[in-house]
Short mmCIF file of C-alpha atoms in Angstrom, two decimals:
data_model
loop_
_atom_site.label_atom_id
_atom_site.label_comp_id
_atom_site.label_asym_id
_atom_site.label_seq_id
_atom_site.Cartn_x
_atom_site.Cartn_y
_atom_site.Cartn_z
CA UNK A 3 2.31 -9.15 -6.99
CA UNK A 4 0.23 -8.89 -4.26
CA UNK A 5 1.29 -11.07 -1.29
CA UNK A 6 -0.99 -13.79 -0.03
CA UNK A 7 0.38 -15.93 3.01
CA UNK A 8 -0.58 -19.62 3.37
CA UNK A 9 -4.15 -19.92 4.29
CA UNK A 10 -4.38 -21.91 7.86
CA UNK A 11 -7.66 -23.74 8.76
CA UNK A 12 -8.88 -23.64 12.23
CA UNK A 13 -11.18 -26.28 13.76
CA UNK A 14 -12.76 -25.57 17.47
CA UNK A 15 -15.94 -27.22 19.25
CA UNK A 16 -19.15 -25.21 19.25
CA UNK A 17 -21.62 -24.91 21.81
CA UNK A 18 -18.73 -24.14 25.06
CA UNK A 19 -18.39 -21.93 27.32
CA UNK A 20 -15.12 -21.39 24.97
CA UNK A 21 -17.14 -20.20 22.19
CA UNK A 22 -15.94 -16.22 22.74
CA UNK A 23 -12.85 -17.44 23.30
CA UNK A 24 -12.66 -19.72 20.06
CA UNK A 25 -14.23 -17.57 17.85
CA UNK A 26 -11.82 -14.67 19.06
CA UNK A 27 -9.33 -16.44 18.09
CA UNK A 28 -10.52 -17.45 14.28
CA UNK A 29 -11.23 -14.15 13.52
CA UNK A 30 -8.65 -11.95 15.04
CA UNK A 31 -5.39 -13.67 12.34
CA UNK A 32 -5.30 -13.04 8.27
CA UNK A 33 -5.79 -15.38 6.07
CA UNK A 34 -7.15 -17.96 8.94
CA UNK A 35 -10.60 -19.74 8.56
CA UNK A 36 -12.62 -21.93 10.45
CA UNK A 37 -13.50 -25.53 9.17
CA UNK A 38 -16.07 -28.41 10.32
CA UNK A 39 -14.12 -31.36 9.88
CA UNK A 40 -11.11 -31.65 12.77
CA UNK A 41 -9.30 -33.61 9.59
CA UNK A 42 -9.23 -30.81 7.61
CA UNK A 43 -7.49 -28.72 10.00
CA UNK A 44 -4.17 -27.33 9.99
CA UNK A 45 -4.93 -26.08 14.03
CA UNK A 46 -7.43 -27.45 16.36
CA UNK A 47 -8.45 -25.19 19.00
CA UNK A 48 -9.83 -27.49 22.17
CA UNK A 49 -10.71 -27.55 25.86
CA UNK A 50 -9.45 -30.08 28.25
CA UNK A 51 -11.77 -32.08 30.57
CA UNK A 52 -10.49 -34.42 32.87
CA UNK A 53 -14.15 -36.26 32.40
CA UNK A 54 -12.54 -36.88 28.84
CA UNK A 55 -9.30 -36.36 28.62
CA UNK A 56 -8.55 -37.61 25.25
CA UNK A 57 -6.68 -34.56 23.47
CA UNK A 58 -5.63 -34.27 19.36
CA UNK A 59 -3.08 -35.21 17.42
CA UNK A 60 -0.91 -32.59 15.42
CA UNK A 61 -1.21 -29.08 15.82
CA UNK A 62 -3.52 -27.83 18.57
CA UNK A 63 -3.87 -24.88 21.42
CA UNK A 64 -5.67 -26.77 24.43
CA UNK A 65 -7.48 -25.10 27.37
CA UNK A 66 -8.23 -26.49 30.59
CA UNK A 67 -11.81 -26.91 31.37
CA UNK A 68 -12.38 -26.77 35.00
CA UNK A 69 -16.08 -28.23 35.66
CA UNK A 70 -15.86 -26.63 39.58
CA UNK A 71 -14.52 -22.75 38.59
CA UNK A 72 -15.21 -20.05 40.43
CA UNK A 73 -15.31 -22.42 44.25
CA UNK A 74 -11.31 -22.22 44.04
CA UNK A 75 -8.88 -19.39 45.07
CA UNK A 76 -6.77 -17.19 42.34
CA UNK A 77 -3.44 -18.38 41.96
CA UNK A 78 -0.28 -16.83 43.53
CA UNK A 79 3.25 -16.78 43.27
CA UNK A 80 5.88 -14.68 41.19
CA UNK A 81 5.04 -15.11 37.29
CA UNK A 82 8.20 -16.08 35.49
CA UNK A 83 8.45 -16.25 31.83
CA UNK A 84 11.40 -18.83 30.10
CA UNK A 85 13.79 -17.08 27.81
CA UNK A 86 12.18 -18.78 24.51
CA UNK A 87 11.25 -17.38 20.83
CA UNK A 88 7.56 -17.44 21.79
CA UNK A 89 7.47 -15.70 25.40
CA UNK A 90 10.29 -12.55 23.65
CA UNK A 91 9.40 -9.31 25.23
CA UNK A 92 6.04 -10.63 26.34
CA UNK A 93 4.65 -9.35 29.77
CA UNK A 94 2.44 -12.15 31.62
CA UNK A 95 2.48 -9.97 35.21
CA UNK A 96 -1.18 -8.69 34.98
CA UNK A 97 -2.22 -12.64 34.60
CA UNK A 98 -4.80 -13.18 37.04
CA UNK A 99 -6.53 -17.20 36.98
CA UNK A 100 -8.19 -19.42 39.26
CA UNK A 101 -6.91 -22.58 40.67
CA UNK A 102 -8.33 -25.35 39.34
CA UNK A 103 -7.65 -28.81 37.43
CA UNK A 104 -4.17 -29.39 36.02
CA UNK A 105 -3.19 -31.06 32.61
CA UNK A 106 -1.13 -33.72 33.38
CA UNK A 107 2.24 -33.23 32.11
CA UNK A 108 4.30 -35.59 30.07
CA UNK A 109 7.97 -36.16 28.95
CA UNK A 110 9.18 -33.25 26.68
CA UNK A 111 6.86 -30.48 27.64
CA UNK A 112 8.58 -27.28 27.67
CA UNK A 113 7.11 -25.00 30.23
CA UNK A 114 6.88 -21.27 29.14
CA UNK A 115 5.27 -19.75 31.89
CA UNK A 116 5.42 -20.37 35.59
CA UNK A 117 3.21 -18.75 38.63
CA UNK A 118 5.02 -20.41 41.42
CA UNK A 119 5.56 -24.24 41.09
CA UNK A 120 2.77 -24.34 38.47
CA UNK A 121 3.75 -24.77 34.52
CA UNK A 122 0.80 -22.38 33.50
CA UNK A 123 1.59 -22.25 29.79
CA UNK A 124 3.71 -25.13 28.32
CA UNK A 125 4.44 -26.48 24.84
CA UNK A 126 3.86 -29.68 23.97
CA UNK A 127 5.60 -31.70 21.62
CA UNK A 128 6.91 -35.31 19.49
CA UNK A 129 5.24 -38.56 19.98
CA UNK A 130 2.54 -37.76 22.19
CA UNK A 131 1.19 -34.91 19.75
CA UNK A 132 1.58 -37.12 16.83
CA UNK A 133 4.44 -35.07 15.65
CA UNK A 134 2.57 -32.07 16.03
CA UNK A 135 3.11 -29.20 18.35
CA UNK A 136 0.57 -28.27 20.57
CA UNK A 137 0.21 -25.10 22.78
CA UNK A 138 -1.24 -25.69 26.39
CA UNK A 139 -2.92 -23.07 28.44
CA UNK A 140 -3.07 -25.19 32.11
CA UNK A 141 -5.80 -23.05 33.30
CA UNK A 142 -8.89 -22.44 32.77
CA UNK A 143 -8.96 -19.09 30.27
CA UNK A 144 -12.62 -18.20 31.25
CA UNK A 145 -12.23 -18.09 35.10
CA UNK A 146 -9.10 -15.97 34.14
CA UNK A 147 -8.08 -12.17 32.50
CA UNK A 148 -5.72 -14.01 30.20
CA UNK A 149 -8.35 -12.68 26.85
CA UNK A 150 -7.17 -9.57 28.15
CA UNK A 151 -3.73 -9.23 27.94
CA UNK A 152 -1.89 -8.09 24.69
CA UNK A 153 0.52 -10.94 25.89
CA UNK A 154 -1.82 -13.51 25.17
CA UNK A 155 -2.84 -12.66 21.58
CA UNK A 156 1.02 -12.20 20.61
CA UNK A 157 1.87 -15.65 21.84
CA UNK A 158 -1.34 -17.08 19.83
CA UNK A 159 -0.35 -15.40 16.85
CA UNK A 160 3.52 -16.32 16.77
CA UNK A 161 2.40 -19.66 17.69
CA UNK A 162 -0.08 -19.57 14.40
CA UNK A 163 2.93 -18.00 12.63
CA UNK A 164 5.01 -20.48 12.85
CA UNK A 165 2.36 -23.36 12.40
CA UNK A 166 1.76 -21.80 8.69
CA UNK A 167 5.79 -21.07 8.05
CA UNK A 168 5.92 -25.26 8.54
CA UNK A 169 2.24 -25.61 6.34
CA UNK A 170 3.66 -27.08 2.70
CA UNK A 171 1.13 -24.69 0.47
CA UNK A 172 1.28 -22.18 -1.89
CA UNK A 173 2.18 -18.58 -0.77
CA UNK A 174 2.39 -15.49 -2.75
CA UNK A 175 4.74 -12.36 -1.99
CA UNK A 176 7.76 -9.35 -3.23
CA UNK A 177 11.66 -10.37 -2.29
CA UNK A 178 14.61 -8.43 -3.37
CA UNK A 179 17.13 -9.87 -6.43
CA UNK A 180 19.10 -12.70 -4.93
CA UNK A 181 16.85 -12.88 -1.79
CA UNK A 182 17.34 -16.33 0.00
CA UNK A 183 13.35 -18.18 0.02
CA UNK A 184 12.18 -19.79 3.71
CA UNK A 185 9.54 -22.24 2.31
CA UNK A 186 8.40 -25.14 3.64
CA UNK A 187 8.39 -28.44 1.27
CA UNK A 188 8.28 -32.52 1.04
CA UNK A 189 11.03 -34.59 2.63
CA UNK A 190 9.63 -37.87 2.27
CA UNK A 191 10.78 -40.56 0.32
CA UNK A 192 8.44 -39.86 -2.41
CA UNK A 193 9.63 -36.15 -2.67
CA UNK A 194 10.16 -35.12 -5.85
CA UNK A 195 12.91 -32.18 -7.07
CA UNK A 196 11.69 -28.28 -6.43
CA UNK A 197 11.49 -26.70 -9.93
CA UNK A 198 12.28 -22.76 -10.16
CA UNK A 199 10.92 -20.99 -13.34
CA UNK A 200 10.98 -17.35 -14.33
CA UNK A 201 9.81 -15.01 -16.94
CA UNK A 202 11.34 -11.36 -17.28
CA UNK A 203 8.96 -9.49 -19.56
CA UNK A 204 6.25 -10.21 -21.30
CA UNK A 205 4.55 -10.48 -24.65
CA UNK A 206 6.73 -12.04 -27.44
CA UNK A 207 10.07 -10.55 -26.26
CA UNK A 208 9.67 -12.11 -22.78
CA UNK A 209 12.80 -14.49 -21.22
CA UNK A 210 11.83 -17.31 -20.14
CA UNK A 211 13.91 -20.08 -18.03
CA UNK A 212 14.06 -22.70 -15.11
CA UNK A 213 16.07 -25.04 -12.80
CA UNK A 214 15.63 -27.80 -11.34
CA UNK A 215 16.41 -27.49 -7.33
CA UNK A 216 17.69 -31.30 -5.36
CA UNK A 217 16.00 -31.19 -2.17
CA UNK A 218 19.24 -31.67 -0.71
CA UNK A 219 20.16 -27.86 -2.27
CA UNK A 220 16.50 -26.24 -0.89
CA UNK A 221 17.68 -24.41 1.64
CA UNK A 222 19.76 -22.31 -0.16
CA UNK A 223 16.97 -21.21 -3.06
CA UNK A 224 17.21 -17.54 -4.10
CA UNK A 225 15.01 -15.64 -5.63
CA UNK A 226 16.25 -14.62 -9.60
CA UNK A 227 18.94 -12.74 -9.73
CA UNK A 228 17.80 -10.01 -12.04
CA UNK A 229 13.90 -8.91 -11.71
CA UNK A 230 11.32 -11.03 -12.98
CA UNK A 231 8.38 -13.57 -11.94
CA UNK A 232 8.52 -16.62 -10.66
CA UNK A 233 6.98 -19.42 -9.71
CA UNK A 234 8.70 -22.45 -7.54
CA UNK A 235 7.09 -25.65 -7.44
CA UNK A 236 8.13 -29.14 -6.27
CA UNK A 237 6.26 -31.57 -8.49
CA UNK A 238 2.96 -30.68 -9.65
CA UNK A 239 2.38 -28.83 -6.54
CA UNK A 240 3.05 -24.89 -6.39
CA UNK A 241 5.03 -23.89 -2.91
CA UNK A 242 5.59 -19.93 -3.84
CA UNK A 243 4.79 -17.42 -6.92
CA UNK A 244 6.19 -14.24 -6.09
CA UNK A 245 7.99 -10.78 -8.41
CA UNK A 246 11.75 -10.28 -7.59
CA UNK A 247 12.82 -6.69 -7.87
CA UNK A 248 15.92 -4.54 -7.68
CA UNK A 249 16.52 -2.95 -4.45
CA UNK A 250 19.55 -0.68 -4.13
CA UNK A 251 21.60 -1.28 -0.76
CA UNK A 252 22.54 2.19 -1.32
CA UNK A 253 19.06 3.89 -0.36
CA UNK A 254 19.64 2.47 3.04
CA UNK A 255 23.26 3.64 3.56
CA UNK A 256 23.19 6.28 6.57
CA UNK A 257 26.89 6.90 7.15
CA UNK A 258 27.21 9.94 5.40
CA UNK A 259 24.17 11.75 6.49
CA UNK A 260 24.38 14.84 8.51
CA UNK A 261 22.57 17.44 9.62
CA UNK A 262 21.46 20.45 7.10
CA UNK A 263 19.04 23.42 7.07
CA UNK A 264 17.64 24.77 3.99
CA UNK A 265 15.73 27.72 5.64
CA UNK A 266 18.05 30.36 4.96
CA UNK A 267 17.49 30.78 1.09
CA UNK A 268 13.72 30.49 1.45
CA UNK A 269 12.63 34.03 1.47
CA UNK A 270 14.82 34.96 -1.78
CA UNK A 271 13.87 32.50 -3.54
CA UNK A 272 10.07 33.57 -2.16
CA UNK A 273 10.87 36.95 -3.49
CA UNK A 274 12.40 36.08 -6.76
CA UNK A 275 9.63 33.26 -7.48
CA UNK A 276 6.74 35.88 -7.12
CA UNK A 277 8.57 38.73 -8.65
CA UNK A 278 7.77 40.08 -11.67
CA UNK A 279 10.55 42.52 -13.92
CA UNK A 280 9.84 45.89 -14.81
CA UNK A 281 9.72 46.36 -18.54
CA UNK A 282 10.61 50.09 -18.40
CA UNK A 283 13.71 49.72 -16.13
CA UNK A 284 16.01 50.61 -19.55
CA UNK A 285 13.92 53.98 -19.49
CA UNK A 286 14.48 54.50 -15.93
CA UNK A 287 18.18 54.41 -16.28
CA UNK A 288 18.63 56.86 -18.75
CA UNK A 289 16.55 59.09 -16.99
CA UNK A 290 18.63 58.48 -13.20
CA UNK A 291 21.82 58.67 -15.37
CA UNK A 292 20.78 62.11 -16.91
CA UNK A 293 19.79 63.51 -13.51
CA UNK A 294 22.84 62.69 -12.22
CA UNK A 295 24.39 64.54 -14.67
CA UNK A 296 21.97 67.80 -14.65
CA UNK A 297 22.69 68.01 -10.65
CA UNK A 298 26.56 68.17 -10.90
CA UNK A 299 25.85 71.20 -13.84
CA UNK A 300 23.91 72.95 -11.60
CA UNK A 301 26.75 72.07 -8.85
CA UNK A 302 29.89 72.71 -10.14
CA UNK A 303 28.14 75.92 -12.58
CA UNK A 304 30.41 79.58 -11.62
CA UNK A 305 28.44 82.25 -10.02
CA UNK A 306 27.65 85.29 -12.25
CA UNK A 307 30.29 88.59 -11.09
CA UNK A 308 33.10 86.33 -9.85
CA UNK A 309 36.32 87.14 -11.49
CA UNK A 310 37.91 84.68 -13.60
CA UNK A 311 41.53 85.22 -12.41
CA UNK A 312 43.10 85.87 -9.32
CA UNK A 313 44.43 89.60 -9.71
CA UNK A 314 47.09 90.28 -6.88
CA UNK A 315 48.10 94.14 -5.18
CA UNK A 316 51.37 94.60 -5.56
CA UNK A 317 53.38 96.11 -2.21
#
């Protein structure tokens, strides 16, 4: 089956001095699209002004907007990155940005990046994002190099990552027999049971089956056990449909490799490949063996006059 991740629907403003930024962003992630409506929206992508500060609820990445740019300094001060899932192994030090406005910061925001005493890149979250998460750049990204660092399209696209791993949609994909599912699904009240069904085969002779999952029992879903399709569903609505196959643990195992070299026999077997037999070697041998045999005549054959026996002179 070919995979197919959770398609994630992107809402930003149009008509900004954002608009390479924005549209940067849309197109640069699979399976990510851009919509009109802001309700529609699994992400909105929006620019801070203090003029109207009013930001989104749910999932967002905000920018500060700085109506004065370019009249302020660049800011200085070490860069320090906080030890967290999003910032891993990312390098912020060729950040270069203005000063400029600040987004005022509330209770719960989790700074990610510092340059001196300034939160430059925090992460919002609970109440005041309506439950939602949102990702804060506090500076303003066009007075800045920030478009320009791999750093900052690896944080955008973990932060999208994990924005569609929470999405409850369908999905496609491969796992391995037995493979445990990550999946996102209903908790409410309402919730109904996650149903697993599975077909090995097909045509007449195909197996068919299912089980019905409690929610409280989700987290530890598998994939089949031997191969097949599937399909898992909670209610009417369809959360993965994905192909389980056999992979052996053995074509992994390293521990008894070693070095080897297979050179050495190459050239016989070169010469024995491309040689062809003689169909006259029979012939040849009868002919060596009765040389050999004419050669030790001719050898060992008296010479004519020499006496036969050894005749002695008596004293």
């Amino acid at each position: 089956r070919r995979p197919a991740p959770k398609a994630l629907l992107v809402h930003h403003e149009a008509g900004t001095k954002f608009d390479p930024i924005f549209k940067q962003i849309t197109g640069s992630y699979d399976a990510v699209s851009w919509v009109a409506e802001p309700e529609r929206a699994d992400i909105q992508i929006v620019a801070y002004n203090p003029l109207n500060p009013a930001l989104p609820e749910g999932d967002a990445v905000v920018f500060a907007e700085d109506p004065k740019a370019g009249g302020a300094g660049y800011f200085d001060g070490n860069l320090v990155e906080e030890a967290l899932p999003l910032m891993e192994g990312l390098n912020w030090q060729g950040l270069i940005a203005r000063k400029g406005i600040a987004i005022p910061p509330k209770d719960g925001d989790g700074a990610l990046l510092w340059q001196g005493a300034r939160p430059m890149i925090f992460l919002r979250r609970g109440a005041a994002t309506g439950g939602g998460r949102q990702l804060i750049f506090n500076f303003d990204a066009i007075e800045s190099n920030a478009a320009r660092l791999p750093a900052f399209a690896i944080l955008l696209y973990r932060y999208f990552e994990e924005v569609r791993g929470a999405k409850v949609a369908e999905e496609a994909g491969n796992y391995e027999c037995g493979q445990p599912l990550q999946f996102a699904f209903r908790l409410d009240a309402d919730a109904p049971p996650l149903t697993l069904e599975w077909q090995r085969g097909t045509g007449e002779s195909a197996e068919r089956g299912s089980a019905e999952i409690p929610l409280s029992q989700a987290r530890f879903t598998r994939a089949p056990e031997s191969p097949a399709h599937f399909t898992l569903r909670q209610g009417e609505a369809t959360l993965i449909r994905g192909s389980a196959h056999f992979a052996d643990a053995r074509e992994a195992d390293l521990s008894k490799s070693a070095p080897f070299n297979d050179v050495a026999g190459q050239q016989a077997a070169i010469i024995e490949s491309n040689a062809e037999p003689d169909s006259l070697w029979q012939l040849w041998l009868v002919l060596l063996v009765a040389a050999l045999a004419a050669s030790w005549w001719f050898v060992e054959k008296p010479e004519p006059g020499e006496a036969a026996t050894d005749e002695r002179v008596p004293g």
